[in-house]
mmCIF file of C-alpha atoms and ligand atoms in Angstrom:
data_model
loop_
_atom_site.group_PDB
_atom_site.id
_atom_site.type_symbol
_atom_site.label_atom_id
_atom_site.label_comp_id
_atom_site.label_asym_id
_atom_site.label_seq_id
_atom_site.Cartn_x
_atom_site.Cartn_y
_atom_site.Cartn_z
ATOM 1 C CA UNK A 1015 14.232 1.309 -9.102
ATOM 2 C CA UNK A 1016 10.692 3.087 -9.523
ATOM 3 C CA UNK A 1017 8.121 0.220 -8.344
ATOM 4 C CA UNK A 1018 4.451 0.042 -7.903
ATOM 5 C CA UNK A 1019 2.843 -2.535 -5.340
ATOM 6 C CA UNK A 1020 -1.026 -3.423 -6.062
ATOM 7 C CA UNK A 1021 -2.590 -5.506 -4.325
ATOM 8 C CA UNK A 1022 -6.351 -5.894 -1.625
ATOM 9 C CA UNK A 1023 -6.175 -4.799 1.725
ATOM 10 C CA UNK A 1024 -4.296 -7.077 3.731
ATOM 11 C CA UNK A 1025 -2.290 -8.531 0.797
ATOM 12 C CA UNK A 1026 1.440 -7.760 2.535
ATOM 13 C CA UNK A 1027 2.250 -4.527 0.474
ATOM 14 C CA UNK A 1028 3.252 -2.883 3.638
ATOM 15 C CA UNK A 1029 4.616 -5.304 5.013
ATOM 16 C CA UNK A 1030 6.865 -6.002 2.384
ATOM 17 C CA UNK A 1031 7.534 -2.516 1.533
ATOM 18 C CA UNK A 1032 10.491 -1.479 4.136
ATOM 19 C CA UNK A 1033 12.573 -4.905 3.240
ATOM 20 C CA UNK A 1034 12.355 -4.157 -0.392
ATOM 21 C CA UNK A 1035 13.573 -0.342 0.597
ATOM 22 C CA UNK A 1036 16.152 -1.402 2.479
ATOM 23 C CA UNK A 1037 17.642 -3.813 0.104
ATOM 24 C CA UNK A 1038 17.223 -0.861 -2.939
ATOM 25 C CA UNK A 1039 17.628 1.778 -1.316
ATOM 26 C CA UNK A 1040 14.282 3.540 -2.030
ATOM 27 C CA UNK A 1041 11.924 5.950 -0.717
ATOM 28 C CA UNK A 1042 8.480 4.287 0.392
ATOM 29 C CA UNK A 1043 5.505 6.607 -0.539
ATOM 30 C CA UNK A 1044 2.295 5.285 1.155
ATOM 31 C CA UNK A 1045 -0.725 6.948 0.581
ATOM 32 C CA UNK A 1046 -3.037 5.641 2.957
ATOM 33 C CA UNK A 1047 0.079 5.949 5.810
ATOM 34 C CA UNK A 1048 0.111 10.006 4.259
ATOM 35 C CA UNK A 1049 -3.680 10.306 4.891
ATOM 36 C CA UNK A 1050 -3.764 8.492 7.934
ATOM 37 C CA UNK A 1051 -1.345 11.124 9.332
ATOM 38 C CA UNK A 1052 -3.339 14.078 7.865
ATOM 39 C CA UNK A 1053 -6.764 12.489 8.973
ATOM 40 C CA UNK A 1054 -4.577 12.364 12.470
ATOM 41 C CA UNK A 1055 -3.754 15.481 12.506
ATOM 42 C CA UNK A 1056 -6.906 17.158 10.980
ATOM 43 C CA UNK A 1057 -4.935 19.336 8.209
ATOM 44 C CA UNK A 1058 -7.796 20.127 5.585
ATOM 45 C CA UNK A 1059 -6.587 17.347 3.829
ATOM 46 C CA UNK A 1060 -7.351 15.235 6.369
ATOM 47 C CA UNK A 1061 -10.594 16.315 7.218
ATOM 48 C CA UNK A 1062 -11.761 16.116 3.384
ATOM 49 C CA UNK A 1063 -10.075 12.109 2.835
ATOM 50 C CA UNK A 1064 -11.663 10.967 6.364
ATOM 51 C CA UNK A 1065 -15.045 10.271 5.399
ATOM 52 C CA UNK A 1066 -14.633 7.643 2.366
ATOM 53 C CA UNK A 1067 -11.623 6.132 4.369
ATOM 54 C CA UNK A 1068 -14.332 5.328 7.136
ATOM 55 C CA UNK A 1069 -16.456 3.910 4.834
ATOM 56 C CA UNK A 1070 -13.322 2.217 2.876
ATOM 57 C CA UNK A 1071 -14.202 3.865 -0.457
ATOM 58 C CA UNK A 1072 -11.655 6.012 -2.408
ATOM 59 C CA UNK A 1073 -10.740 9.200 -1.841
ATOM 60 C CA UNK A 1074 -10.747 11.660 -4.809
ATOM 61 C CA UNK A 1075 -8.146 11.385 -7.586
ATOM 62 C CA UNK A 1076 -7.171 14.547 -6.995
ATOM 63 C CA UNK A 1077 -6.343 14.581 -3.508
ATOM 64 C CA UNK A 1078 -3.475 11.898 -3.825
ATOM 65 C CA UNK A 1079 -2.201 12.701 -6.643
ATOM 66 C CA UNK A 1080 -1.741 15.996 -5.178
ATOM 67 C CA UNK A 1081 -0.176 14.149 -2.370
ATOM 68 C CA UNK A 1082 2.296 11.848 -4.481
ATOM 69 C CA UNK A 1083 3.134 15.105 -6.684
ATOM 70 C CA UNK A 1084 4.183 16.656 -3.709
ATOM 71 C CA UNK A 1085 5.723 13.626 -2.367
ATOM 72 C CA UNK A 1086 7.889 12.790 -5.137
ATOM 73 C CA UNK A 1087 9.968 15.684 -5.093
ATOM 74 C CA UNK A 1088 11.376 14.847 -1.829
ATOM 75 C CA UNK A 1089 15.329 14.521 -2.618
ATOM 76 C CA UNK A 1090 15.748 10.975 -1.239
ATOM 77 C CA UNK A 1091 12.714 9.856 -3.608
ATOM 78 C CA UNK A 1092 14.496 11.216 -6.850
ATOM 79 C CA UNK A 1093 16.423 7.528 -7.538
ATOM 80 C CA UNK A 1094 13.654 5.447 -7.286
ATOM 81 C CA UNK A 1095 10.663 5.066 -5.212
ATOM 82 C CA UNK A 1096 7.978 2.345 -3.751
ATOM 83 C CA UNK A 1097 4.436 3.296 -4.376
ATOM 84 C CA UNK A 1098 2.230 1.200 -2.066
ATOM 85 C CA UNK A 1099 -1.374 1.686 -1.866
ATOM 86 C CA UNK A 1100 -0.913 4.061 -5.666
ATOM 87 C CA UNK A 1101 -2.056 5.012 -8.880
ATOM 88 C CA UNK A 1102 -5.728 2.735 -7.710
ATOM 89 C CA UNK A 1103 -7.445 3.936 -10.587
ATOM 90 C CA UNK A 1104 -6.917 4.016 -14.571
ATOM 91 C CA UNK A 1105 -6.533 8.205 -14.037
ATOM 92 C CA UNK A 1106 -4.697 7.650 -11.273
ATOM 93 C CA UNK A 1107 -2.192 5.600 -13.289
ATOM 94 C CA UNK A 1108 -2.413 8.151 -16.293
ATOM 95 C CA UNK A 1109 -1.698 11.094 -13.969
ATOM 96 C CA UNK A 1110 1.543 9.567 -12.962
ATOM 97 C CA UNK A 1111 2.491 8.484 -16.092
ATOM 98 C CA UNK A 1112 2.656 12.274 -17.405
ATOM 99 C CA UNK A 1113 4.219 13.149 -13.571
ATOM 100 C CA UNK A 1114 6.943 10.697 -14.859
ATOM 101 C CA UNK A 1115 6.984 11.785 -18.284
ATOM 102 C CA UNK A 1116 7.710 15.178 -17.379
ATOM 103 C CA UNK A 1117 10.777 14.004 -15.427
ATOM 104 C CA UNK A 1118 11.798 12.026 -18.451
ATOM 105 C CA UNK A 1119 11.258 8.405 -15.913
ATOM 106 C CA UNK A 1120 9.398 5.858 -15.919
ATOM 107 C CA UNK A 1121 7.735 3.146 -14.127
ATOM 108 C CA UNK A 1122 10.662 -0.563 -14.190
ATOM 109 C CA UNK A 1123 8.651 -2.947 -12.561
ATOM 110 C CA UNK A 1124 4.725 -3.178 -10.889
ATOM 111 C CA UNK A 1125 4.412 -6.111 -7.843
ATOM 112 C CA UNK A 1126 1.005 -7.224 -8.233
ATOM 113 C CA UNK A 1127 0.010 -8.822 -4.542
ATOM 114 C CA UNK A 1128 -2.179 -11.690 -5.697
ATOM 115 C CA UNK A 1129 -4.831 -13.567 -3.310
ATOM 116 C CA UNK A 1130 -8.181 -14.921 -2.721
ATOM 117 C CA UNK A 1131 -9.959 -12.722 -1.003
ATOM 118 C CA UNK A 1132 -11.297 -15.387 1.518
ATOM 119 C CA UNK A 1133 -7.855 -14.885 3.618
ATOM 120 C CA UNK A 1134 -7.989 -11.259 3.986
ATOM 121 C CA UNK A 1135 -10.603 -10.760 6.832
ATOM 122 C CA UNK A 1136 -8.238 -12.802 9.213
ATOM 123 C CA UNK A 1137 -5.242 -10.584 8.228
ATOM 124 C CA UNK A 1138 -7.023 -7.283 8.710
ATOM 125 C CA UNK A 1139 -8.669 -7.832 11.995
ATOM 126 C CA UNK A 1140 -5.631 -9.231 13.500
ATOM 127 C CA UNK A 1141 -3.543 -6.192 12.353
ATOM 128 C CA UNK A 1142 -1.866 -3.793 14.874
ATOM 129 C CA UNK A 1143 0.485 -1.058 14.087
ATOM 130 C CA UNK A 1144 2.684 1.727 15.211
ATOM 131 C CA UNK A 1145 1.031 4.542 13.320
ATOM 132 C CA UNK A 1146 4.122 6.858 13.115
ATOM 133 C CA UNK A 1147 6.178 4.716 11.230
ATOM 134 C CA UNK A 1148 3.345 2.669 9.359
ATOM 135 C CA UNK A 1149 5.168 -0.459 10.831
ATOM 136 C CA UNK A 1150 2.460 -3.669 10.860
ATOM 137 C CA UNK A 1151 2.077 -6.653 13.194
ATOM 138 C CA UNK A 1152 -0.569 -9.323 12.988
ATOM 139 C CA UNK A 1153 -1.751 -11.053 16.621
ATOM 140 C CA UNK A 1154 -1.108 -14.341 14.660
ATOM 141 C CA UNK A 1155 1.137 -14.403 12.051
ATOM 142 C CA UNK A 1156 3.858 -11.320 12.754
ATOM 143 C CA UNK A 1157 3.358 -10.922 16.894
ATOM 144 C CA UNK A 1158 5.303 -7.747 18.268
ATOM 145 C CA UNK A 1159 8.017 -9.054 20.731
ATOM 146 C CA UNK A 1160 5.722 -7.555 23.013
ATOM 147 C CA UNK A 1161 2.238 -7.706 23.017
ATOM 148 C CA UNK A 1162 0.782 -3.942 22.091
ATOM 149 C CA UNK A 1163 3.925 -2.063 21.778
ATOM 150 C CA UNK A 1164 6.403 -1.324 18.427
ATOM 151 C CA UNK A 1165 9.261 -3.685 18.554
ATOM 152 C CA UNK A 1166 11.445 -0.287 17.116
ATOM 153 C CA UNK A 1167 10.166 2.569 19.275
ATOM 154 C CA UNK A 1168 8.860 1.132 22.280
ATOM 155 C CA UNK A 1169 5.382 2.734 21.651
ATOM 156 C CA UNK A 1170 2.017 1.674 21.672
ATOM 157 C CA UNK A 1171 0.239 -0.011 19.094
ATOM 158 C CA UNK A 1172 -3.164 0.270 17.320
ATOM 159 C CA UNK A 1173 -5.731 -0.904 15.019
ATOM 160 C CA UNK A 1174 -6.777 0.942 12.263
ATOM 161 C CA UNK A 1175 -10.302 2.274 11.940
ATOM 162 C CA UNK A 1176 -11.406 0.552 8.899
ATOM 163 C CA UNK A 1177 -9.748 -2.913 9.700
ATOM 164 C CA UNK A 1178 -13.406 -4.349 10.585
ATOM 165 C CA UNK A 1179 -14.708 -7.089 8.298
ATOM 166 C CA UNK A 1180 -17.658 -4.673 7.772
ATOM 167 C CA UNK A 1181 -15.908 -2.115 5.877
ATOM 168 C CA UNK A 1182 -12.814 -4.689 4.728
ATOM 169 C CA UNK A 1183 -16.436 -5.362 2.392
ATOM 170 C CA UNK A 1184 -16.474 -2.156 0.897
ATOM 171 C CA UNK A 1185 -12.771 -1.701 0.575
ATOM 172 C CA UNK A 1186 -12.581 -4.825 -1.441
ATOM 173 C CA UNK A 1187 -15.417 -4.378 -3.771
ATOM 174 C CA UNK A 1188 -13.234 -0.888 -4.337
ATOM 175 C CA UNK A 1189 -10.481 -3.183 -5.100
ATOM 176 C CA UNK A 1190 -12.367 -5.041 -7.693
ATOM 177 C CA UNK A 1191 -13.920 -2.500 -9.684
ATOM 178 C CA UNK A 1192 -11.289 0.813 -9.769
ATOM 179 C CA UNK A 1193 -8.318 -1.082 -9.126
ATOM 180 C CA UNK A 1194 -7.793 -4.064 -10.783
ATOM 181 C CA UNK A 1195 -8.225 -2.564 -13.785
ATOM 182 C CA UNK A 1196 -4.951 -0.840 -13.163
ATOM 183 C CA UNK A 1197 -3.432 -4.037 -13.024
ATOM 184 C CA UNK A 1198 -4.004 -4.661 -16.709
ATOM 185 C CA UNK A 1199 -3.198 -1.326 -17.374
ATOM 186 C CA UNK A 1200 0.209 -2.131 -16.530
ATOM 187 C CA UNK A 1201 0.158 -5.370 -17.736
ATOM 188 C CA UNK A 1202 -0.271 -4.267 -21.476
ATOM 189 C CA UNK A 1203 2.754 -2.637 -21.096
ATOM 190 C CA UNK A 1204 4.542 -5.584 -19.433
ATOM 191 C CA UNK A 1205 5.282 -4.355 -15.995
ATOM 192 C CA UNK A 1206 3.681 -6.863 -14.196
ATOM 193 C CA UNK A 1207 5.133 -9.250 -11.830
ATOM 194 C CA UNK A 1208 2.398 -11.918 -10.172
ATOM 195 C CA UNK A 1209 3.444 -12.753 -6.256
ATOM 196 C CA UNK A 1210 1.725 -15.779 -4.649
ATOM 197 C CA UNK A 1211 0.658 -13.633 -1.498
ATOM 198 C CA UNK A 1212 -0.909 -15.906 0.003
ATOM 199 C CA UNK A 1213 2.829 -17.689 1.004
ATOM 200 C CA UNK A 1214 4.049 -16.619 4.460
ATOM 201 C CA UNK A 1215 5.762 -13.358 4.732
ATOM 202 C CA UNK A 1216 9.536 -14.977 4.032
ATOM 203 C CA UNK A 1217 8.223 -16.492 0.755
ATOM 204 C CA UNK A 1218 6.692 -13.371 -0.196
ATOM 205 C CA UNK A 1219 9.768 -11.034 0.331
ATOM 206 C CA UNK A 1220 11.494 -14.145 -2.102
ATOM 207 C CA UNK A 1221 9.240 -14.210 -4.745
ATOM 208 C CA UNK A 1222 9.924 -10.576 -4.659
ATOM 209 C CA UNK A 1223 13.706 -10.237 -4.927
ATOM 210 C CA UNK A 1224 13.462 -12.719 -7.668
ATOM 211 C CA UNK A 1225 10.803 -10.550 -9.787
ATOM 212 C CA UNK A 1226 13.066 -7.859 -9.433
ATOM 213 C CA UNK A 1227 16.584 -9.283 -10.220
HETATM 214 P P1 AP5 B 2160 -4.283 1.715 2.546
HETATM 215 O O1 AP5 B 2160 -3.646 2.105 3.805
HETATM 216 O O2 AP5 B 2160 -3.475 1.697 1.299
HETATM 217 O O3 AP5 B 2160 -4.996 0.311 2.789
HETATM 218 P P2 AP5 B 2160 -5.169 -0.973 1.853
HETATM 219 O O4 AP5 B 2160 -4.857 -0.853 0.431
HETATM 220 O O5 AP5 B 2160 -6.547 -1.395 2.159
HETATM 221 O O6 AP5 B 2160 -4.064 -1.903 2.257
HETATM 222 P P3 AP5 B 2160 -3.660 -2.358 3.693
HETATM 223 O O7 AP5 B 2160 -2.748 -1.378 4.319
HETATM 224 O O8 AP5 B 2160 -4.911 -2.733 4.450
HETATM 225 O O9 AP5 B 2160 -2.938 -3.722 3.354
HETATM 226 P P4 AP5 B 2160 -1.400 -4.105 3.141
HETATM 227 O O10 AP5 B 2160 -1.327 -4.798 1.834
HETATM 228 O O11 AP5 B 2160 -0.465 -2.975 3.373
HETATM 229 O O12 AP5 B 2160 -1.276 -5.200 4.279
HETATM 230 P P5 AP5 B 2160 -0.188 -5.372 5.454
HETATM 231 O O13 AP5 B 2160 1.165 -5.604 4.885
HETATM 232 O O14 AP5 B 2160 -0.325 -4.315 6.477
HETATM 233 O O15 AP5 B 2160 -5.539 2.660 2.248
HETATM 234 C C1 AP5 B 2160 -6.476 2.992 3.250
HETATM 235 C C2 AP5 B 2160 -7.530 3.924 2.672
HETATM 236 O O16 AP5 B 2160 -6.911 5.162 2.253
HETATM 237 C C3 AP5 B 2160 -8.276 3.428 1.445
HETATM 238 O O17 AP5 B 2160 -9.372 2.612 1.782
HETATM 239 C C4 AP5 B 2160 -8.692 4.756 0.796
HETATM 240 O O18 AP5 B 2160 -9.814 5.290 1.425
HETATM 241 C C5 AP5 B 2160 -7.508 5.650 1.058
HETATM 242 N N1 AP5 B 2160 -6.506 5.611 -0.024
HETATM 243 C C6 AP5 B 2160 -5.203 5.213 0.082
HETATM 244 N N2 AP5 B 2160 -4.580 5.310 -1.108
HETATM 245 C C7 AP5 B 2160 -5.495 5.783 -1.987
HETATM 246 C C8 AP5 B 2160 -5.458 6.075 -3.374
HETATM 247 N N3 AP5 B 2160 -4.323 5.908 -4.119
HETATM 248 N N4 AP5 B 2160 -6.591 6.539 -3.975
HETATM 249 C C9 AP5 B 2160 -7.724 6.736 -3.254
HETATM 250 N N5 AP5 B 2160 -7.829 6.467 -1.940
HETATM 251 C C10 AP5 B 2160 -6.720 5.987 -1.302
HETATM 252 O O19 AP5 B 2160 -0.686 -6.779 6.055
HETATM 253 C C11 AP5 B 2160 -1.948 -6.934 6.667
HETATM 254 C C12 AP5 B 2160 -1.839 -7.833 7.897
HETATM 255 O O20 AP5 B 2160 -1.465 -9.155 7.509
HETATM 256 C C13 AP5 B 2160 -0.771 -7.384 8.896
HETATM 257 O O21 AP5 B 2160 -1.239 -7.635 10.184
HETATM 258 C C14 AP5 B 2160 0.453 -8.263 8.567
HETATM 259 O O22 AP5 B 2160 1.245 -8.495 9.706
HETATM 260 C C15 AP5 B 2160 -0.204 -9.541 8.053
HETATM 261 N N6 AP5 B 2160 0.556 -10.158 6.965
HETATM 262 C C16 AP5 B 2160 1.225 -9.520 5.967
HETATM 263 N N7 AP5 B 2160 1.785 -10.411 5.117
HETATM 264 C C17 AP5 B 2160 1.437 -11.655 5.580
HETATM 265 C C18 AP5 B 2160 1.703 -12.991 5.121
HETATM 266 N N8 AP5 B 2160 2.425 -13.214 4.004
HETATM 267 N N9 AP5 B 2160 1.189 -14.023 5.834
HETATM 268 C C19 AP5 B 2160 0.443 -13.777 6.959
HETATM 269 N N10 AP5 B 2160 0.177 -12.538 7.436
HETATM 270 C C20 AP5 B 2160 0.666 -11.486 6.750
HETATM 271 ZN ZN1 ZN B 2161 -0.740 -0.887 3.904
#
């Protein structure tokens, strides 16, 4: 399947993203885990994204879809594919749309993450993860087995720069006003399926093997 997962910061598209891989056998495509790593590892993509990611403002359209262009022709990504964290704007939408177009594909199904935004600031400040592998834990609600270290490798854990409820401000008024209008984008064409995200994690991941069954 080719899926799309929208949804605020903090909303459980990560989280949810490796069960729904494992059970479909897809390739996850992350952008903010792909400029996290370049920001990392100060490639001149990196340096030019890690500004506005500070701030928790876009970076340009043209950076990631660069990135997802690339991305997408990885062999294992050629079935079907999670996008988590992309298209966030109308011309990010568009772009892939004529991406898919040109492989004759399209888009079967978009997960829209839906929650108030009052529960988010918890979520984000409590987050810790294992920055290779994009694998999240929360302090509260998904504890490692031990505290500060990856439950898979055995490595240290860490928060993310711009989990502070300062910037979780600006990344959701991002979320309001260039993203959400990508959610009716895809709703006109009758992609969307609503998840109560706000449900613990278990509820979530069954609200989302039922939307796509
Ligand atoms: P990105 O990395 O995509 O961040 P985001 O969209 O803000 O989303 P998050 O990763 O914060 O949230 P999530 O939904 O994955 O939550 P998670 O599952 O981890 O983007 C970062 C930046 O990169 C952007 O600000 C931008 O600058 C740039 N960028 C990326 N893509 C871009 C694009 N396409 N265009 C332009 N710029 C782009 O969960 C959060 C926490 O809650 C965790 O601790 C988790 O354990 C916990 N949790 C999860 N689910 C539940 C639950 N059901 N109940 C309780 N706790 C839960
Ligand atoms: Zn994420």
């Amino acid at each position: 399947k080719r899926l799309i997962l929208i949804g605020p910061p903090g909303s459980g598209k990560g989280t949810q993203s490796p069960l729904i891989k494992d059970e479909f056998c897809l390739c996850h495509l992350a952008t903010g885990d792909m400029l996290r790593a370049a920001v990392a590892a100060k490639t001149p993509l990196g340096i030019k994204a890690k500004e506005a990611m500070d701030r928790g403002e876009l970076v340009s359209d043209d950076l990631v879809v660069g990135i997802i262009d690339e991305a997408m022709k990885k062999p294992s990504c050629q079935k079907g594919f999670i996008l988590d964290g992309f298209p966030r704007t109308v011309v990010q939408a568009q772009k892939l749309d004529e991406m898919l177009a040109r492989q004759g594909t399209k888009i079967d199904k978009v997960l829209n993450f839906a929650i108030d935004d009052a529960i988010l600031e918890e979520r984000i400040t409590g987050r810790w993860i294992h920055a290779a592998s994009g694998r999240s834990y929360h302090n509260k609600f998904n504890p490692p087995k031990v505290l500060g270290v990856d439950d898979v490798t055995g490595e240290p854990l860490m928060q993310r720069k711009d989990d502070t409820a300062e910037v979780l401000k600006s990344r959701l008024e991002a979320f309001h006003r260039q993203t959400e209008p990508v959610i009716d984008y895809y709703s006109k064409k009758g992609l969307v399926a609503n998840l109560h995200a706000e449900k613990p994690p278990k509820d979530v991941t069954t609200e989302v093997q039922k939307a796509l069954s």
